[in-house]
Amino acid sequence: MNNITLAPVQTDQPSHLMPVFGRQPISFVRGRGAYLYTEDGTEYLDALTGIAVCGLGHAHPVIAEAIAEQAATLIHTSNLFEVPWQTAAAQKLAEVAGMEEVFFSNSGAESNEGAIKIARKFGHMQGIASPKIIVADKSFHGRTLATLSATGNKKVQQGFGPLVEGFIRVPFGDIEAIEEAAINHPNIVAILVEPIQGEGGVNTAPQGFSYLEEIRQICNQHNWLMMLDEVQTGNGRTGKYFAYQHTNIVPDVLTTAKGLGNGFPIGAVMTQGRGVGVLTAGNHGSTYSGTALGSRVVYTIIDIMQKENIVANAAEKGAYIVEQLRNQLADHQVTVRGFGLMIGIELPKDCGELVDIARDEYKTIINVTAGNVVRLLPTLNITQEQADQLIERLVKMIKAYLA
């Protein structure tokens, strides 16, 4: 802890922050690997990792060293100039993502904004004046005006109308609804979906990942862009570098963020196939797109993931956790689902209060989505000991809660 400056604690001062977050009554001052610590040194097992962000854990020494070295060298010059680390990071990301073009954004929402712009430009290039994009119920794509309009959750849209037009909503996993939309809406140019709906309850389509293969066929048939939102499912989270790699298809547009920067705010929108060359000079941009610092972080994280076989560990430990939870909770009307270390435990009743119980009684950080789904997003480099620790705490807590 030597030479580390902690943020001052001002418990007796009014907050000047906009009250947009429902904060829990706790704060953490440091982290190490899979654990977070309060100011008094109390240790918490982090099974949420900043909502699928810190895949390599907290205060990873190699990432910390890269950030410190780059911050002391050069943080930002703007895209008026060549940024060598940006070029290197784009090459590395394109290789693991199976894509051709990369644009670095600052968040998942901005990445999805970029995808929406690509779809609209793609439509206009074909003479379609009012292009439409198919999106899914219960989806979550962000909180900017366009992305919350694409999101299939009326709660996040409430109070922000009029929403952005141009989205056609269908039930998640319903191929017939997509085919019907194709008949009724001649101006469709793209489909935007999540391979797994994270905020919607860790939902996969009823037919599994073959849903993506069916969407690919429809997009090919109609000359649409297939666009995947892998903000949460990307960067090793599901046991593949990107979730679509559980199939044999490749999307035209791929978005990501969260684990891409391990806590550093950066995202990306990528293209291949029909998506290549749609955006040209002057069509898109961002002041902070691919800074030297952010790009070096991305490059460093991918390098660590490759050298340490992190994705394979996520697949192995995730399968183990799911199997153990299913076995040990078999008699409690609980459904456990997920891929890799993106896991949902669906309880037979609403369980939002388990967030507080897990934190206060079991010193474990989780969250609950869709009302009754405990969502687990632990570190991708979780050890066997930590996995067993997490399983033990969760099983004990859920059994007590359902008793």
XYZ file of C-alpha atoms in Angstrom:
403
model
C 0.000 0.000 0.000
C 3.045 2.285 0.064
C 2.810 5.378 -2.150
C -0.830 4.655 -3.053
C -3.148 7.635 -2.668
C -6.717 6.703 -1.829
C -9.684 8.927 -2.598
C -10.751 11.044 0.393
C -13.880 9.831 2.175
C -16.421 12.640 2.696
C -19.308 11.062 4.538
C -20.543 14.350 6.033
C -20.636 16.340 2.786
C -23.541 16.662 0.319
C -23.028 14.871 -2.974
C -22.859 16.905 -6.166
C -23.291 13.825 -8.356
C -26.460 13.467 -10.428
C -28.624 10.870 -8.642
C -28.836 8.489 -11.622
C -27.370 5.433 -9.900
C -29.011 3.314 -7.216
C -25.856 2.831 -5.181
C -25.289 0.165 -2.568
C -24.178 1.330 0.913
C -20.539 0.326 0.423
C -17.404 1.543 -1.326
C -14.183 -0.178 -2.268
C -10.781 1.443 -2.125
C -8.624 -1.236 -3.725
C -8.761 -4.578 -5.490
C -6.471 -7.478 -6.232
C -7.352 -10.230 -8.670
C -10.797 -11.630 -7.867
C -11.178 -9.632 -4.641
C -12.265 -6.146 -3.606
C -11.448 -4.426 -0.303
C -13.138 -1.742 1.742
C -11.162 0.909 3.604
C -11.094 -1.217 6.771
C -9.575 -4.128 4.816
C -12.671 -6.342 4.585
C -12.332 -8.736 1.635
C -15.131 -9.459 -0.857
C -15.145 -12.081 -3.611
C -16.107 -10.216 -6.775
C -18.401 -12.303 -8.968
C -19.582 -9.276 -10.953
C -16.256 -7.663 -11.984
C -17.685 -4.245 -12.752
C -20.502 -5.909 -14.757
C -18.328 -8.105 -17.011
C -15.589 -5.497 -17.291
C -12.562 -6.576 -15.250
C -12.121 -9.981 -16.857
C -8.473 -10.182 -15.830
C -9.246 -9.076 -12.297
C -8.389 -5.971 -10.358
C -4.992 -4.281 -10.379
C -3.476 -6.739 -12.835
C 0.258 -5.974 -12.567
C 1.036 -6.176 -16.296
C -1.888 -3.914 -17.230
C -1.030 -1.488 -14.440
C 2.574 -1.306 -15.634
C 1.501 -0.708 -19.242
C -0.883 2.089 -18.198
C 1.717 3.763 -16.002
C 4.435 3.563 -18.636
C 2.192 4.854 -21.427
C 0.738 7.626 -19.256
C 4.287 8.803 -18.586
C 5.096 8.659 -22.307
C 2.101 9.808 -24.381
C -1.627 9.679 -23.641
C -3.280 11.377 -26.614
C -2.482 13.186 -29.840
C -5.832 12.946 -31.735
C -6.605 11.138 -34.966
C -5.148 13.946 -37.020
C -2.011 11.824 -36.800
C -0.998 8.179 -37.026
C -1.284 6.475 -33.621
C 1.042 3.440 -33.661
C -0.515 1.735 -30.637
C -3.964 2.153 -32.219
C -2.798 0.460 -35.416
C -1.215 -2.381 -33.435
C -4.287 -2.849 -31.206
C -6.629 -2.865 -34.218
C -4.572 -5.589 -35.880
C -4.567 -7.729 -32.748
C -8.294 -7.233 -32.143
C -9.212 -7.908 -35.783
C -7.306 -11.194 -35.643
C -9.051 -12.540 -32.541
C -12.444 -11.189 -33.646
C -12.260 -12.498 -37.215
C -13.025 -9.028 -38.564
C -11.393 -6.673 -41.071
C -12.024 -3.058 -40.001
C -11.938 -1.621 -36.475
C -13.122 1.709 -35.071
C -12.340 2.357 -31.414
C -15.081 4.053 -29.409
C -15.353 4.947 -25.737
C -18.132 2.607 -24.612
C -20.505 -0.148 -25.605
C -23.298 2.307 -26.329
C -21.034 4.285 -28.662
C -20.022 1.057 -30.392
C -23.682 0.240 -30.994
C -24.301 3.803 -32.199
C -21.574 3.146 -34.745
C -23.284 -0.078 -35.826
C -26.598 1.749 -36.262
C -24.885 4.398 -38.393
C -23.258 1.704 -40.519
C -26.655 0.092 -41.099
C -28.271 3.357 -42.087
C -25.433 4.339 -44.407
C -25.563 0.845 -45.922
C -29.250 1.394 -46.641
C -28.779 4.838 -48.131
C -26.054 3.463 -50.405
C -28.775 1.187 -51.850
C -31.226 4.031 -52.320
C -33.313 3.261 -49.221
C -34.353 6.610 -47.751
C -35.785 5.248 -44.488
C -33.760 2.131 -43.548
C -35.037 -0.168 -40.780
C -33.149 -2.387 -38.326
C -34.634 -5.495 -36.688
C -33.965 -5.715 -32.921
C -35.151 -8.111 -30.213
C -37.454 -7.934 -27.208
C -35.678 -7.849 -23.818
C -32.474 -6.630 -25.465
C -30.153 -3.994 -24.061
C -27.937 -1.943 -26.365
C -27.170 1.190 -24.328
C -28.596 4.444 -23.003
C -27.915 6.968 -25.756
C -31.038 8.021 -27.635
C -30.492 5.648 -30.549
C -29.367 2.678 -28.453
C -32.134 2.992 -25.866
C -34.563 3.175 -28.805
C -33.088 -0.114 -30.040
C -33.274 -1.603 -26.535
C -36.241 -3.862 -25.812
C -36.954 -2.534 -22.329
C -39.686 0.077 -21.858
C -38.362 0.973 -18.407
C -35.118 2.469 -19.742
C -37.047 4.272 -22.505
C -39.618 5.866 -20.223
C -39.419 9.651 -20.144
C -37.118 10.000 -23.148
C -39.551 10.123 -26.055
C -39.839 10.717 -28.874
C -37.599 7.742 -29.496
C -35.418 7.347 -32.568
C -37.376 5.733 -35.394
C -36.246 2.928 -37.643
C -36.360 -0.133 -35.377
C -38.608 -3.181 -35.831
C -38.916 -5.345 -32.735
C -39.327 -9.131 -32.745
C -39.273 -11.770 -29.976
C -35.751 -13.004 -29.215
C -35.140 -16.341 -30.929
C -38.195 -16.131 -33.183
C -37.030 -16.741 -36.755
C -40.594 -16.775 -38.094
C -41.104 -13.246 -36.762
C -37.981 -12.104 -38.628
C -39.210 -13.701 -41.854
C -42.622 -12.083 -41.387
C -40.962 -8.700 -40.842
C -39.065 -9.181 -44.095
C -42.370 -9.535 -45.927
C -44.074 -6.576 -44.238
C -41.179 -4.104 -44.171
C -39.326 -3.706 -47.487
C -36.845 -1.173 -46.064
C -35.040 -3.525 -43.630
C -31.260 -3.311 -43.986
C -29.914 -5.064 -40.875
C -30.526 -7.186 -37.785
C -28.949 -6.241 -34.453
C -28.995 -8.868 -31.662
C -27.022 -10.053 -28.659
C -25.852 -13.699 -28.817
C -26.853 -13.929 -25.144
C -29.076 -11.319 -23.525
C -27.177 -10.303 -20.399
C -29.434 -7.617 -18.923
C -32.454 -9.609 -20.054
C -31.588 -12.494 -17.711
C -28.646 -14.330 -19.315
C -30.992 -15.581 -22.022
C -30.001 -17.684 -24.977
C -32.464 -18.280 -27.792
C -34.578 -21.470 -27.445
C -32.610 -23.052 -30.302
C -29.262 -22.009 -28.802
C -26.558 -20.502 -30.964
C -28.081 -22.035 -34.091
C -30.293 -18.926 -33.882
C -27.308 -16.919 -35.111
C -26.775 -19.323 -38.008
C -30.408 -18.927 -39.048
C -30.093 -15.139 -38.868
C -26.968 -15.317 -41.030
C -28.903 -17.218 -43.705
C -31.736 -14.672 -43.682
C -29.299 -11.754 -43.931
C -27.570 -13.402 -46.877
C -30.898 -14.017 -48.565
C -32.051 -10.390 -48.240
C -28.689 -8.588 -48.484
C -28.979 -7.342 -44.891
C -26.178 -6.649 -42.465
C -25.888 -9.164 -39.622
C -24.860 -7.091 -36.592
C -23.965 -8.643 -33.227
C -23.812 -6.746 -29.958
C -21.024 -8.500 -28.044
C -20.426 -5.711 -25.549
C -20.967 -8.151 -22.685
C -20.393 -11.536 -24.369
C -17.094 -10.627 -26.014
C -13.467 -10.762 -24.903
C -13.513 -14.337 -23.618
C -16.593 -14.091 -21.406
C -18.468 -17.101 -22.893
C -15.506 -19.439 -23.325
C -14.767 -18.230 -26.864
C -13.104 -14.933 -27.676
C -16.457 -13.809 -29.085
C -19.697 -15.680 -28.556
C -20.455 -15.981 -32.266
C -17.369 -18.227 -32.472
C -19.463 -20.989 -30.907
C -20.894 -21.221 -34.462
C -19.480 -21.394 -37.996
C -20.783 -17.987 -39.081
C -19.234 -14.505 -39.015
C -21.275 -11.301 -38.615
C -20.884 -8.269 -40.869
C -20.733 -5.884 -37.910
C -19.505 -6.721 -34.415
C -19.520 -4.428 -31.379
C -17.764 -4.825 -28.053
C -16.537 -2.938 -24.972
C -16.557 -3.907 -21.260
C -13.799 -6.569 -21.028
C -11.921 -4.980 -23.938
C -10.306 -2.502 -21.530
C -10.483 -4.359 -18.184
C -11.845 -1.192 -16.576
C -10.313 1.339 -18.929
C -13.217 2.889 -20.907
C -12.879 1.749 -24.507
C -15.056 -0.074 -27.031
C -14.972 -1.013 -30.680
C -17.220 -1.463 -33.690
C -15.800 -3.859 -36.285
C -16.764 -4.868 -39.802
C -16.149 -7.547 -42.386
C -18.012 -8.718 -45.468
C -20.870 -6.369 -46.388
C -19.905 -3.988 -43.599
C -16.449 -3.155 -44.974
C -16.024 0.275 -46.522
C -19.459 1.604 -45.571
C -18.081 4.350 -43.331
C -15.508 6.568 -45.004
C -13.638 9.766 -44.121
C -15.951 12.277 -42.476
C -18.758 9.765 -41.794
C -17.787 8.977 -38.220
C -15.312 9.989 -35.561
C -14.569 10.628 -31.907
C -12.050 12.863 -30.143
C -10.934 9.991 -27.929
C -11.083 7.230 -30.531
C -8.147 4.911 -29.980
C -5.897 7.081 -27.843
C -2.333 5.874 -27.412
C -3.144 4.967 -23.802
C -6.412 3.179 -24.499
C -4.993 1.316 -27.463
C -2.014 0.085 -25.491
C -4.394 -1.223 -22.838
C -6.339 -3.188 -25.471
C -3.141 -4.585 -26.992
C -1.823 -5.596 -23.555
C -5.058 -7.325 -22.535
C -5.298 -9.383 -25.726
C -1.631 -10.303 -25.369
C -2.228 -11.541 -21.798
C -5.363 -13.429 -22.833
C -3.449 -15.262 -25.557
C -0.295 -16.042 -23.590
C -2.110 -17.274 -20.475
C -4.929 -19.224 -22.218
C -7.531 -17.145 -20.399
C -10.386 -18.031 -22.751
C -9.832 -21.755 -22.212
C -9.854 -21.190 -18.449
C -13.150 -19.314 -18.722
C -14.684 -22.217 -20.645
C -13.385 -24.839 -18.214
C -14.207 -23.043 -14.953
C -17.554 -21.865 -16.276
C -18.634 -25.398 -17.159
C -17.504 -26.578 -13.727
C -19.423 -23.846 -11.871
C -22.601 -24.490 -13.883
C -22.375 -28.257 -13.299
C -21.814 -27.868 -9.556
C -24.623 -25.349 -9.141
C -27.036 -27.569 -11.080
C -26.124 -30.618 -9.020
C -26.167 -28.933 -5.637
C -29.372 -26.947 -6.266
C -31.214 -29.727 -8.129
C -33.970 -29.981 -5.520
C -34.728 -26.263 -5.313
C -36.571 -25.440 -8.590
C -33.534 -23.509 -9.803
C -32.426 -23.236 -13.439
C -28.738 -22.653 -14.108
C -27.664 -21.540 -17.583
C -24.783 -19.855 -19.302
C -21.678 -20.185 -21.392
C -18.187 -19.778 -19.998
C -18.228 -17.332 -17.114
C -21.496 -15.640 -18.065
C -23.864 -17.533 -15.803
C -27.469 -17.023 -14.737
C -29.198 -18.751 -11.824
C -32.954 -18.409 -12.271
C -34.890 -18.733 -9.019
C -38.606 -19.575 -8.752
C -39.306 -16.149 -7.234
C -37.962 -12.589 -7.363
C -34.687 -12.333 -5.510
C -33.370 -8.785 -5.747
C -32.625 -8.793 -2.020
C -29.973 -11.464 -2.579
C -27.604 -8.701 -3.730
C -27.546 -7.289 -0.193
C -27.540 -10.711 1.469
C -24.608 -11.910 -0.650
C -22.645 -8.744 0.088
C -23.352 -8.425 3.799
C -23.560 -12.049 4.947
C -21.385 -13.904 2.416
C -18.910 -11.158 1.422
C -19.641 -11.832 -2.242
C -20.541 -9.348 -4.981
C -23.302 -10.451 -7.379
C -26.239 -8.800 -9.063
C -29.784 -9.768 -9.984
C -31.283 -9.085 -13.396
C -34.756 -9.673 -14.839
C -36.074 -9.795 -11.271
C -35.260 -13.398 -10.450
C -31.913 -14.223 -12.104
C -28.689 -14.131 -10.119
C -26.084 -13.080 -12.675
C -22.481 -14.206 -12.254
C -19.664 -12.540 -14.199
C -16.494 -13.498 -12.303
C -12.909 -12.973 -13.425
C -11.946 -15.019 -16.473
C -8.723 -16.127 -14.760
C -10.596 -17.410 -11.708
C -8.748 -20.207 -9.928
C -10.166 -23.566 -8.884
C -10.029 -22.486 -5.238
C -11.934 -19.286 -5.983
C -14.507 -21.158 -8.065
C -15.139 -23.569 -5.190
C -15.360 -20.670 -2.774
C -17.965 -18.978 -4.980
C -20.000 -22.176 -5.377
C -20.002 -22.859 -1.640
C -21.230 -19.368 -0.790
C -23.902 -19.282 -3.484
C -25.336 -22.698 -2.712
C -25.549 -21.954 0.995
C -27.174 -18.569 0.362
C -29.733 -19.771 -2.205
C -30.746 -22.808 -0.157
C -31.319 -20.597 2.873
C -33.268 -18.086 0.783
C -35.554 -20.714 -0.722
C -36.067 -22.668 2.496
